[in-house]
Amino acid sequence: MRSKNILTCLGAAVVACVGLAGCVFYLNPLCNDQVKNGDETGIDCGGKCGRCDIGESCRINNDCDESNCVNGTCTAFPCDNGKQGEQETDVDCGGGTCRQCSGGRHCLIGSDCFSGVCVAGSNTCSELATVSFADAVHYPSGDKTYTMFAGDLNGDGHVDLVAANEQANSLSVYLNHGDGTGTFQSLASGDTAFLTGPYPTGGAIADFNHDGIPDVVTADYHGDSVSILLGTPTMMGSGKGTGALAAKTTYPSIEGGETSNLDVADLDGDGNLDVITANPAVHLPSAASVSQFMGRADGTLGPPITAAIGTGSSQPYSVAIGDFNGDLKKDVAISDLVNGPIVVRLGNGDGTFQPEVLYSAGGQGATILIARDMNLDRNLDLVCANRGSSDVTVLLGRGDGTFRKAIVSSTGKNTSPYSLEVADFNLDGVPDVVTANFGTGTGTILLGIGDGHFEAAIDAGPTANPAVGKISYGVAAGDFNGDGKPDFATTNPGDNDISIKLSTSH
């Protein structure tokens, strides 16, 4: 007798047959074999294999990710279904039952809005009417200005900038005049810049030696290393910096690692800042890894602890450190330039980490990755620029160390964003994103709506010189002129300069 469809469990084996020929044997069904088997309700999800996305099959609510099982299908919660419910004042927001609403959306009372203000008459959540920027103001830097960091280097309460010049092996420092003009003094650029290891492509500003004065650390791509340049005081023990930097101290990571980016935090709770680097090793794949340097109280670093990470052909490119599960221990996420996953490892609080968990970045060519709370639920999320697919990814954190499926938003055709930063550009209380675009030499603003999604991309205009460079890499955001509105700055490697874009929003 011919069997049309037979499913038999033999111990750990599952045998699926159609007709009398072509039986397929699944030995020890896996949650990553791209086959619906075992007790899964969808492909590699449901049952013991984690939760399924909206639209996939389910048996019970626990089979579904951030949704309920309704008639055998994972169905979005009322506050996430893209429809305005009876109690909501706008789509999926307001009314006291859903998240608050972003700027411009309908409201009845202030508590309907992230901003806390419902504008009388229009009954819309308050925001700036326009988001716009003045023409870029350029400052010379060094050869192939690559990345940028923002911080108060001299302790005067104003945002200063540091730009890393890849081919000049140096840092340029720009001190904010602090007079409300949003202009800067070039403390060191070109031939007078502060020297780093070979080809600095990443870094951060932080106080490594506990003197109250910010220092700078760089990831040195061709140096396979990191370099620390300590900030110099106005006088010993003053706690005020000059903005100038002392000579570098360099620490090797791994030979051939091409150390690209890094992040800084106290990983073991000893009160000293530690460093984790990403080593993509484009030209020596066997060296692809991350390196961890444990900091000492005097601002020096211990020897690297280096480990492979991600899939077998990974190119770990960027690092973001934060407390993803609320246990007061630092965790780490790493973007993969080639394969696409974002790798997360939860920290044990002693400088060691748990096994890695991989999440799809959703886009292609993941570059700079940062950790910020994008939906204001007090849980850190991950935000990544995808140079290969001209978009930005948001992975919303659940607060338990796991992340939801990638939300991907376009930054505009051929923009190829390299880096990004977060600020509230329309002052509606919701975090927004600015990107520096490698493909067009422009900036893009994505206005957040409070759930990891964004309004349509806003072209913030040229950042690089359209006639010369047409390439922007690094980006920093801050209120440069003290008017309460975020501005941003980019590095422009084709122009060998940085550009300042002051907000003209109103």
Short mmCIF file of C-alpha atoms in Angstrom, two decimals:
data_model
loop_
_atom_site.label_atom_id
_atom_site.label_comp_id
_atom_site.label_asym_id
_atom_site.label_seq_id
_atom_site.Cartn_x
_atom_site.Cartn_y
_atom_site.Cartn_z
CA MET A 1 0.00 0.00 0.00
CA ARG A 2 1.44 3.35 -1.08
CA SER A 3 1.93 5.88 1.72
CA LYS A 4 1.40 9.52 0.74
CA ASN A 5 3.05 11.02 3.81
CA ILE A 6 4.67 9.18 6.68
CA LEU A 7 6.41 10.81 9.65
CA THR A 8 8.11 8.40 12.04
CA CYS A 9 10.18 9.11 15.14
CA LEU A 10 12.92 6.57 15.79
CA GLY A 11 14.69 7.63 18.98
CA ALA A 12 16.55 10.82 18.05
CA ALA A 13 15.90 10.30 14.32
CA VAL A 14 12.99 11.74 12.36
CA VAL A 15 12.16 10.07 9.04
CA ALA A 16 10.01 11.91 6.51
CA CYS A 17 8.84 10.02 3.41
CA VAL A 18 6.79 11.02 0.39
CA GLY A 19 5.62 8.01 -1.58
CA LEU A 20 7.95 5.01 -1.45
CA ALA A 21 11.06 6.81 -2.68
CA GLY A 22 13.23 9.60 -1.42
CA CYS A 23 12.95 9.22 2.35
CA VAL A 24 14.83 12.00 4.17
CA PHE A 25 16.39 11.18 7.52
CA TYR A 26 16.89 13.92 10.15
CA LEU A 27 19.25 12.65 12.83
CA ASN A 28 19.13 14.76 15.97
CA PRO A 29 17.00 17.62 14.56
CA LEU A 30 18.82 20.93 14.90
CA CYS A 31 17.59 24.48 15.35
CA ASN A 32 19.81 25.77 12.53
CA ASP A 33 19.41 23.18 9.78
CA GLN A 34 16.88 25.23 7.75
CA VAL A 35 14.35 22.41 8.01
CA LYS A 36 11.08 22.29 9.96
CA ASN A 37 11.56 19.21 12.11
CA GLY A 38 11.41 17.93 15.66
CA ASP A 39 8.86 19.94 17.66
CA GLU A 40 9.42 23.13 15.62
CA THR A 41 6.33 25.02 14.45
CA GLY A 42 8.26 26.97 11.80
CA ILE A 43 11.65 26.56 10.16
CA ASP A 44 14.17 26.46 13.02
CA CYS A 45 11.76 28.11 15.45
CA GLY A 46 9.03 27.24 17.89
CA GLY A 47 9.07 24.43 20.43
CA LYS A 48 12.59 23.99 21.78
CA CYS A 49 14.10 26.13 19.02
CA GLY A 50 13.26 29.60 20.22
CA ARG A 51 10.52 31.91 19.12
CA CYS A 52 9.10 32.47 15.65
CA ASP A 53 8.66 35.80 13.89
CA ILE A 54 5.31 37.38 13.14
CA GLY A 55 3.51 35.48 10.36
CA GLU A 56 5.11 32.13 11.10
CA SER A 57 3.26 29.06 12.39
CA CYS A 58 2.79 28.37 16.08
CA ARG A 59 0.92 26.21 18.58
CA ILE A 60 1.09 28.32 21.73
CA ASN A 61 2.07 31.92 22.61
CA ASN A 62 5.52 30.82 23.74
CA ASP A 63 6.28 29.79 20.15
CA CYS A 64 6.08 33.45 19.11
CA ASP A 65 8.56 36.33 19.41
CA GLU A 66 6.98 39.57 20.69
CA SER A 67 3.58 38.38 19.46
CA ASN A 68 0.76 35.98 20.30
CA CYS A 69 -0.31 32.75 18.64
CA VAL A 70 -3.70 33.41 17.02
CA ASN A 71 -5.29 30.63 14.95
CA GLY A 72 -1.94 28.96 14.43
CA THR A 73 -0.08 32.09 13.30
CA CYS A 74 2.20 34.43 15.26
CA THR A 75 0.24 37.68 15.31
CA ALA A 76 1.49 41.13 16.36
CA PHE A 77 0.38 42.59 19.67
CA PRO A 78 -2.25 45.38 19.36
CA CYS A 79 0.39 48.06 20.04
CA ASP A 80 2.65 46.70 17.25
CA ASN A 81 0.20 45.80 14.52
CA GLY A 82 0.41 48.95 12.39
CA LYS A 83 -3.20 49.89 13.09
CA GLN A 84 -4.73 52.53 15.33
CA GLY A 85 -6.60 50.77 18.10
CA GLU A 86 -9.61 52.14 19.95
CA GLN A 87 -7.56 53.45 22.88
CA GLU A 88 -4.57 54.66 20.82
CA THR A 89 -4.26 58.34 19.86
CA ASP A 90 -2.16 57.45 16.80
CA VAL A 91 -0.97 54.25 15.18
CA ASP A 92 0.48 51.96 17.87
CA CYS A 93 1.02 54.80 20.35
CA GLY A 94 -0.65 56.98 22.98
CA GLY A 95 -3.74 56.40 25.06
CA GLY A 96 -1.90 55.03 28.06
CA THR A 97 -1.96 51.44 26.79
CA CYS A 98 0.81 51.65 24.17
CA ARG A 99 4.18 53.37 23.97
CA GLN A 100 4.18 57.15 23.89
CA CYS A 101 4.06 58.96 20.55
CA SER A 102 6.90 60.70 18.74
CA GLY A 103 6.81 64.27 17.44
CA GLY A 104 3.99 65.28 15.11
CA ARG A 105 1.74 62.35 16.00
CA HIS A 106 -1.77 62.83 17.35
CA CYS A 107 -2.30 63.17 21.09
CA LEU A 108 -4.88 64.22 23.62
CA ILE A 109 -2.75 64.93 26.69
CA GLY A 110 0.95 65.40 27.39
CA SER A 111 1.41 61.86 28.68
CA ASP A 112 0.58 60.55 25.20
CA CYS A 113 3.90 61.99 24.01
CA PHE A 114 7.55 61.16 24.61
CA SER A 115 8.15 64.90 24.81
CA GLY A 116 5.46 65.26 27.49
CA VAL A 117 3.87 68.10 25.52
CA CYS A 118 0.68 67.82 23.46
CA VAL A 119 0.37 71.05 21.47
CA ALA A 120 -3.03 72.69 22.00
CA GLY A 121 -5.07 73.26 18.87
CA SER A 122 -3.19 70.82 16.64
CA ASN A 123 -3.26 68.04 19.23
CA THR A 124 0.12 66.81 18.10
CA CYS A 125 3.17 65.85 20.11
CA SER A 126 5.67 68.70 20.19
CA GLU A 127 8.72 68.69 17.92
CA LEU A 128 10.77 71.10 15.85
CA ALA A 129 8.86 71.94 12.69
CA THR A 130 11.88 71.44 10.46
CA VAL A 131 15.12 69.48 10.71
CA SER A 132 17.78 71.24 8.67
CA PHE A 133 21.46 72.18 8.77
CA ALA A 134 23.66 75.03 7.61
CA ASP A 135 26.27 74.50 4.93
CA ALA A 136 29.29 72.56 6.11
CA VAL A 137 32.17 74.53 7.61
CA HIS A 138 35.48 72.81 6.93
CA TYR A 139 38.64 72.57 9.04
CA PRO A 140 41.90 71.11 7.67
CA SER A 141 43.10 67.88 9.26
CA GLY A 142 45.67 65.35 8.08
CA ASP A 143 46.07 62.80 5.32
CA LYS A 144 42.91 60.67 4.89
CA THR A 145 40.89 61.75 7.93
CA TYR A 146 39.04 58.60 8.92
CA THR A 147 37.17 58.64 12.21
CA MET A 148 36.11 61.13 14.87
CA PHE A 149 35.47 61.30 18.63
CA ALA A 150 33.70 64.00 20.64
CA GLY A 151 34.36 64.98 24.26
CA ASP A 152 35.36 67.84 26.55
CA LEU A 153 39.15 67.64 26.37
CA ASN A 154 39.98 70.78 28.37
CA GLY A 155 37.21 70.77 30.96
CA ASP A 156 35.51 74.00 29.90
CA GLY A 157 32.08 72.41 29.50
CA HIS A 158 32.03 72.52 25.69
CA VAL A 159 32.21 69.71 23.14
CA ASP A 160 35.64 69.34 21.48
CA LEU A 161 36.55 67.06 18.58
CA VAL A 162 39.39 64.66 17.80
CA ALA A 163 39.87 63.34 14.27
CA ALA A 164 42.08 60.36 13.39
CA ASN A 165 44.10 60.72 10.19
CA GLU A 166 44.65 57.25 8.77
CA GLN A 167 47.51 57.82 6.34
CA ALA A 168 49.14 60.53 8.46
CA ASN A 169 49.25 58.22 11.52
CA SER A 170 48.03 61.08 13.66
CA LEU A 171 45.26 62.84 15.56
CA SER A 172 43.96 66.33 14.89
CA VAL A 173 42.44 68.18 17.87
CA TYR A 174 39.77 70.88 17.60
CA LEU A 175 38.87 72.86 20.73
CA ASN A 176 35.45 74.48 20.87
CA HIS A 177 35.66 78.27 21.22
CA GLY A 178 32.66 78.06 23.55
CA ASP A 179 31.29 81.43 22.46
CA GLY A 180 28.03 80.21 20.96
CA THR A 181 29.30 80.26 17.38
CA GLY A 182 29.97 76.53 17.05
CA THR A 183 33.46 77.27 15.75
CA PHE A 184 36.67 75.50 16.71
CA GLN A 185 40.34 76.21 17.21
CA SER A 186 42.61 73.73 15.44
CA LEU A 187 45.00 72.87 18.22
CA ALA A 188 46.88 70.36 16.11
CA SER A 189 46.39 69.26 12.52
CA GLY A 190 48.50 68.43 9.50
CA ASP A 191 52.21 68.26 10.33
CA THR A 192 51.64 69.31 13.97
CA ALA A 193 49.11 66.58 14.75
CA PHE A 194 49.67 64.10 17.58
CA LEU A 195 51.23 60.85 16.37
CA THR A 196 49.53 57.45 16.79
CA GLY A 197 50.35 53.96 15.65
CA PRO A 198 50.15 53.26 11.90
CA TYR A 199 46.76 53.94 10.29
CA PRO A 200 44.34 54.84 13.12
CA THR A 201 40.82 53.88 12.03
CA GLY A 202 38.93 53.74 15.33
CA GLY A 203 39.17 54.88 18.92
CA ALA A 204 37.58 56.64 21.86
CA ILE A 205 38.00 59.41 24.44
CA ALA A 206 38.20 58.24 28.07
CA ASP A 207 40.15 58.87 31.29
CA PHE A 208 42.54 55.93 31.61
CA ASN A 209 44.82 57.20 34.38
CA HIS A 210 42.23 58.67 36.77
CA ASP A 211 43.51 62.24 36.67
CA GLY A 212 40.17 63.72 35.58
CA ILE A 213 41.55 64.66 32.16
CA PRO A 214 40.30 62.81 29.06
CA ASP A 215 42.79 60.69 27.14
CA VAL A 216 42.52 59.25 23.62
CA VAL A 217 42.92 55.63 22.55
CA THR A 218 43.16 54.57 18.91
CA ALA A 219 42.85 51.32 16.97
CA ASP A 220 45.81 51.20 14.56
CA TYR A 221 44.89 49.22 11.44
CA HIS A 222 48.35 48.80 9.92
CA GLY A 223 50.01 48.74 13.32
CA ASP A 224 48.03 45.71 14.53
CA SER A 225 47.83 47.64 17.78
CA VAL A 226 46.16 50.21 20.00
CA SER A 227 47.75 53.48 21.13
CA ILE A 228 46.96 55.58 24.20
CA LEU A 229 47.72 59.30 24.23
CA LEU A 230 47.22 60.77 27.69
CA GLY A 231 45.68 64.20 28.08
CA THR A 232 47.99 66.88 29.46
CA PRO A 233 47.00 69.02 32.48
CA THR A 234 47.14 72.82 32.68
CA MET A 235 49.04 72.29 35.94
CA MET A 236 49.73 69.24 38.03
CA GLY A 237 46.65 68.10 39.96
CA SER A 238 44.38 70.74 38.43
CA GLY A 239 41.98 68.23 36.83
CA LYS A 240 41.84 70.58 33.84
CA GLY A 241 43.31 69.66 30.47
CA THR A 242 45.05 71.75 27.86
CA GLY A 243 43.52 69.72 25.05
CA ALA A 244 46.98 68.63 24.00
CA LEU A 245 48.00 64.98 24.12
CA ALA A 246 51.21 63.34 25.38
CA ALA A 247 53.31 60.99 23.28
CA LYS A 248 51.65 57.68 22.47
CA THR A 249 52.15 54.35 24.19
CA THR A 250 51.41 51.49 21.81
CA TYR A 251 50.23 47.96 22.61
CA PRO A 252 50.30 45.17 19.97
CA SER A 253 47.08 43.19 19.46
CA ILE A 254 47.72 40.30 17.04
CA GLU A 255 50.08 40.19 14.08
CA GLY A 256 48.12 40.57 10.86
CA GLY A 257 44.94 41.48 12.76
CA GLU A 258 44.51 44.91 11.12
CA THR A 259 42.94 46.29 14.30
CA SER A 260 40.07 48.44 13.07
CA ASN A 261 37.89 49.63 15.94
CA LEU A 262 37.48 49.37 19.70
CA ASP A 263 35.38 50.21 22.71
CA VAL A 264 36.26 51.00 26.31
CA ALA A 265 34.73 49.99 29.66
CA ASP A 266 35.60 48.51 33.05
CA LEU A 267 35.13 44.82 32.28
CA ASP A 268 36.28 43.28 35.56
CA GLY A 269 35.03 45.80 38.12
CA ASP A 270 38.45 46.93 39.34
CA GLY A 271 37.76 50.59 38.57
CA ASN A 272 40.19 50.72 35.64
CA LEU A 273 39.19 51.08 32.00
CA ASP A 274 39.77 48.11 29.72
CA VAL A 275 39.77 47.92 25.92
CA ILE A 276 38.31 45.42 23.45
CA THR A 277 39.37 45.66 19.80
CA ALA A 278 38.03 44.17 16.58
CA ASN A 279 40.69 42.63 14.30
CA PRO A 280 39.16 41.88 10.88
CA ALA A 281 42.44 40.53 9.41
CA VAL A 282 41.30 41.08 5.84
CA HIS A 283 44.66 39.98 4.43
CA LEU A 284 45.35 37.20 6.95
CA PRO A 285 42.01 35.52 7.73
CA SER A 286 43.54 33.23 10.34
CA ALA A 287 44.19 36.29 12.52
CA ALA A 288 40.53 37.46 12.53
CA SER A 289 39.72 37.97 16.21
CA VAL A 290 39.02 40.30 19.09
CA SER A 291 41.70 41.39 21.54
CA GLN A 292 41.04 42.36 25.15
CA PHE A 293 43.42 44.60 27.10
CA MET A 294 42.93 44.93 30.84
CA GLY A 295 43.67 48.41 32.14
CA ARG A 296 45.87 49.41 35.05
CA ALA A 297 45.41 52.37 37.42
CA ASP A 298 48.31 54.30 35.84
CA GLY A 299 46.65 54.34 32.41
CA THR A 300 48.69 51.51 30.93
CA LEU A 301 47.29 48.29 29.49
CA GLY A 302 48.14 44.67 30.18
CA PRO A 303 48.99 42.14 27.45
CA PRO A 304 46.19 41.23 25.02
CA ILE A 305 43.89 38.27 25.43
CA THR A 306 42.97 37.39 21.85
CA ALA A 307 40.25 35.02 20.65
CA ALA A 308 38.56 34.10 17.39
CA ILE A 309 34.92 35.08 17.12
CA GLY A 310 31.91 34.54 14.89
CA THR A 311 31.69 32.13 11.97
CA GLY A 312 34.72 30.54 10.36
CA SER A 313 35.30 33.32 7.82
CA SER A 314 34.42 36.30 10.00
CA GLN A 315 35.87 39.79 9.79
CA PRO A 316 35.01 41.35 13.17
CA TYR A 317 34.99 45.09 12.50
CA SER A 318 33.42 47.12 15.30
CA VAL A 319 32.81 46.71 19.04
CA ALA A 320 30.04 47.97 21.33
CA ILE A 321 30.16 47.41 25.10
CA GLY A 322 27.22 47.79 27.49
CA ASP A 323 25.11 46.04 30.11
CA PHE A 324 22.61 44.16 27.95
CA ASN A 325 20.95 42.06 30.66
CA GLY A 326 20.82 44.44 33.63
CA ASP A 327 23.18 42.48 35.89
CA LEU A 328 25.61 45.43 36.22
CA LYS A 329 28.27 43.48 34.30
CA LYS A 330 29.59 44.64 30.94
CA ASP A 331 28.67 42.66 27.85
CA VAL A 332 30.05 43.00 24.33
CA ALA A 333 28.70 43.01 20.77
CA ILE A 334 30.78 42.80 17.60
CA SER A 335 29.78 43.54 14.00
CA ASP A 336 30.96 41.27 11.19
CA LEU A 337 31.94 43.13 8.03
CA VAL A 338 31.52 40.17 5.69
CA ASN A 339 29.12 37.54 7.01
CA GLY A 340 26.58 39.91 8.53
CA PRO A 341 25.88 38.57 12.00
CA ILE A 342 26.20 40.67 15.11
CA VAL A 343 27.93 38.58 17.76
CA VAL A 344 26.89 39.06 21.41
CA ARG A 345 28.76 37.73 24.42
CA LEU A 346 27.44 38.34 27.93
CA GLY A 347 30.03 39.28 30.55
CA ASN A 348 30.73 37.42 33.78
CA GLY A 349 31.94 40.58 35.52
CA ASP A 350 35.53 39.36 35.90
CA GLY A 351 36.73 40.12 32.38
CA THR A 352 35.55 36.81 30.95
CA PHE A 353 32.54 36.22 28.74
CA GLN A 354 29.91 33.57 28.05
CA PRO A 355 29.62 31.77 24.69
CA GLU A 356 28.68 33.89 21.73
CA VAL A 357 25.17 34.26 20.32
CA LEU A 358 24.76 35.41 16.71
CA TYR A 359 22.03 37.74 15.43
CA SER A 360 21.39 38.65 11.82
CA ALA A 361 22.24 42.28 11.08
CA GLY A 362 19.59 42.35 8.38
CA GLY A 363 21.75 44.51 6.09
CA GLN A 364 25.04 43.95 4.30
CA GLY A 365 28.55 45.12 5.12
CA ALA A 366 27.96 45.93 8.80
CA THR A 367 30.49 48.58 9.84
CA ILE A 368 30.21 50.79 12.92
CA LEU A 369 28.13 49.36 15.78
CA ILE A 370 27.00 51.27 18.89
CA ALA A 371 24.82 50.48 21.91
CA ARG A 372 22.02 52.93 22.76
CA ASP A 373 18.46 52.78 24.14
CA MET A 374 16.44 53.52 21.01
CA ASN A 375 12.92 52.77 22.27
CA LEU A 376 13.35 54.28 25.75
CA ASP A 377 12.51 51.10 27.63
CA ARG A 378 15.73 51.40 29.67
CA ASN A 379 17.25 48.42 27.87
CA LEU A 380 20.27 48.88 25.63
CA ASP A 381 19.72 48.24 21.93
CA LEU A 382 22.27 47.76 19.14
CA VAL A 383 22.46 50.14 16.18
CA CYS A 384 24.64 49.42 13.17
CA ALA A 385 25.53 51.16 9.90
CA ASN A 386 25.41 48.84 6.89
CA ARG A 387 27.72 50.22 4.24
CA GLY A 388 26.97 47.44 1.76
CA SER A 389 23.19 47.88 1.66
CA SER A 390 22.75 51.62 2.40
CA ASP A 391 20.76 51.18 5.58
CA VAL A 392 20.83 51.08 9.35
CA THR A 393 19.98 48.13 11.60
CA VAL A 394 18.38 48.30 15.04
CA LEU A 395 18.33 45.23 17.29
CA LEU A 396 16.00 45.97 20.19
CA GLY A 397 17.22 44.54 23.47
CA ARG A 398 14.80 42.62 25.67
CA GLY A 399 16.73 43.45 28.83
CA ASP A 400 17.69 39.82 29.46
CA GLY A 401 20.72 39.87 27.17
CA THR A 402 18.82 38.75 24.08
CA PHE A 403 17.72 40.85 21.10
CA ARG A 404 14.74 40.96 18.78
CA LYS A 405 14.84 40.52 15.03
CA ALA A 406 16.67 43.22 13.08
CA ILE A 407 14.74 46.34 12.05
CA VAL A 408 16.35 47.72 8.88
CA SER A 409 15.83 51.31 7.66
CA SER A 410 17.15 52.85 4.45
CA THR A 411 19.51 55.83 4.57
CA GLY A 412 18.96 56.65 0.90
CA LYS A 413 20.06 55.26 -2.45
CA ASN A 414 23.81 54.65 -2.77
CA THR A 415 24.55 56.40 0.54
CA SER A 416 26.61 53.49 1.91
CA PRO A 417 26.73 54.76 5.52
CA TYR A 418 30.01 53.99 7.23
CA SER A 419 29.34 55.30 10.74
CA LEU A 420 26.49 56.64 12.82
CA GLU A 421 25.64 58.45 16.04
CA VAL A 422 22.49 58.98 18.08
CA ALA A 423 20.93 62.28 19.20
CA ASP A 424 17.44 63.84 19.43
CA PHE A 425 17.59 66.10 16.37
CA ASN A 426 13.93 67.21 16.38
CA LEU A 427 13.68 67.53 20.19
CA ASP A 428 10.62 65.30 20.49
CA GLY A 429 12.16 63.14 23.22
CA VAL A 430 12.92 60.20 20.92
CA PRO A 431 16.45 59.17 19.86
CA ASP A 432 17.32 59.78 16.21
CA VAL A 433 20.29 58.68 14.10
CA VAL A 434 22.76 60.56 11.92
CA THR A 435 25.01 58.73 9.46
CA ALA A 436 28.16 59.75 7.61
CA ASN A 437 27.80 58.42 4.10
CA PHE A 438 30.75 56.90 2.29
CA GLY A 439 28.83 56.63 -0.98
CA THR A 440 27.62 60.23 -1.34
CA GLY A 441 29.66 62.41 1.00
CA THR A 442 26.48 63.51 2.75
CA GLY A 443 24.78 63.09 6.10
CA THR A 444 21.47 61.33 6.65
CA ILE A 445 19.07 61.95 9.53
CA LEU A 446 16.66 59.20 10.60
CA LEU A 447 14.00 60.49 13.01
CA GLY A 448 12.98 57.80 15.48
CA ILE A 449 9.35 57.04 16.27
CA GLY A 450 10.15 55.25 19.52
CA ASP A 451 10.00 51.57 18.59
CA GLY A 452 13.22 51.09 16.62
CA HIS A 453 11.67 52.28 13.36
CA PHE A 454 12.24 55.67 11.73
CA GLU A 455 10.49 58.21 9.57
CA ALA A 456 11.66 58.52 5.96
CA ALA A 457 15.34 59.45 5.65
CA ILE A 458 16.23 63.16 5.60
CA ASP A 459 19.17 64.25 3.45
CA ALA A 460 21.20 66.56 5.69
CA GLY A 461 23.20 67.86 2.73
CA PRO A 462 26.86 67.58 1.68
CA THR A 463 29.45 67.01 4.37
CA ALA A 464 32.39 66.37 2.07
CA ASN A 465 33.28 68.84 -0.68
CA PRO A 466 31.11 67.74 -3.65
CA ALA A 467 33.79 68.88 -6.09
CA VAL A 468 36.64 67.04 -4.38
CA GLY A 469 36.07 64.21 -1.93
CA LYS A 470 32.48 63.01 -2.02
CA ILE A 471 33.32 60.61 0.81
CA SER A 472 32.49 60.88 4.51
CA TYR A 473 33.55 58.30 7.10
CA GLY A 474 33.39 59.22 10.77
CA VAL A 475 30.62 61.15 12.52
CA ALA A 476 30.13 62.79 15.91
CA ALA A 477 27.08 64.59 17.30
CA GLY A 478 26.66 67.21 20.00
CA ASP A 479 25.46 70.72 20.72
CA PHE A 480 28.47 72.62 19.40
CA ASN A 481 27.04 76.14 19.74
CA GLY A 482 25.00 75.83 22.91
CA ASP A 483 21.58 76.53 21.39
CA GLY A 484 20.05 73.31 22.71
CA LYS A 485 19.88 71.62 19.31
CA PRO A 486 22.21 68.78 18.26
CA ASP A 487 24.73 69.49 15.51
CA PHE A 488 27.04 66.97 13.86
CA ALA A 489 30.49 66.72 12.34
CA THR A 490 32.08 64.29 9.88
CA THR A 491 35.52 63.29 8.67
CA ASN A 492 36.13 63.60 4.94
CA PRO A 493 39.11 61.50 3.79
CA GLY A 494 39.01 62.69 0.19
CA ASP A 495 39.26 66.32 1.35
CA ASN A 496 41.68 65.76 4.24
CA ASP A 497 39.41 67.74 6.52
CA ILE A 498 36.49 67.64 8.91
CA SER A 499 33.19 69.44 8.46
CA ILE A 500 30.80 70.95 11.00
CA LYS A 501 27.06 71.01 10.26
CA LEU A 502 25.20 73.33 12.66
CA SER A 503 21.49 72.78 13.12
CA THR A 504 19.17 75.38 11.61
CA SER A 505 16.09 73.45 12.73
CA HIS A 506 13.24 75.43 14.19
#
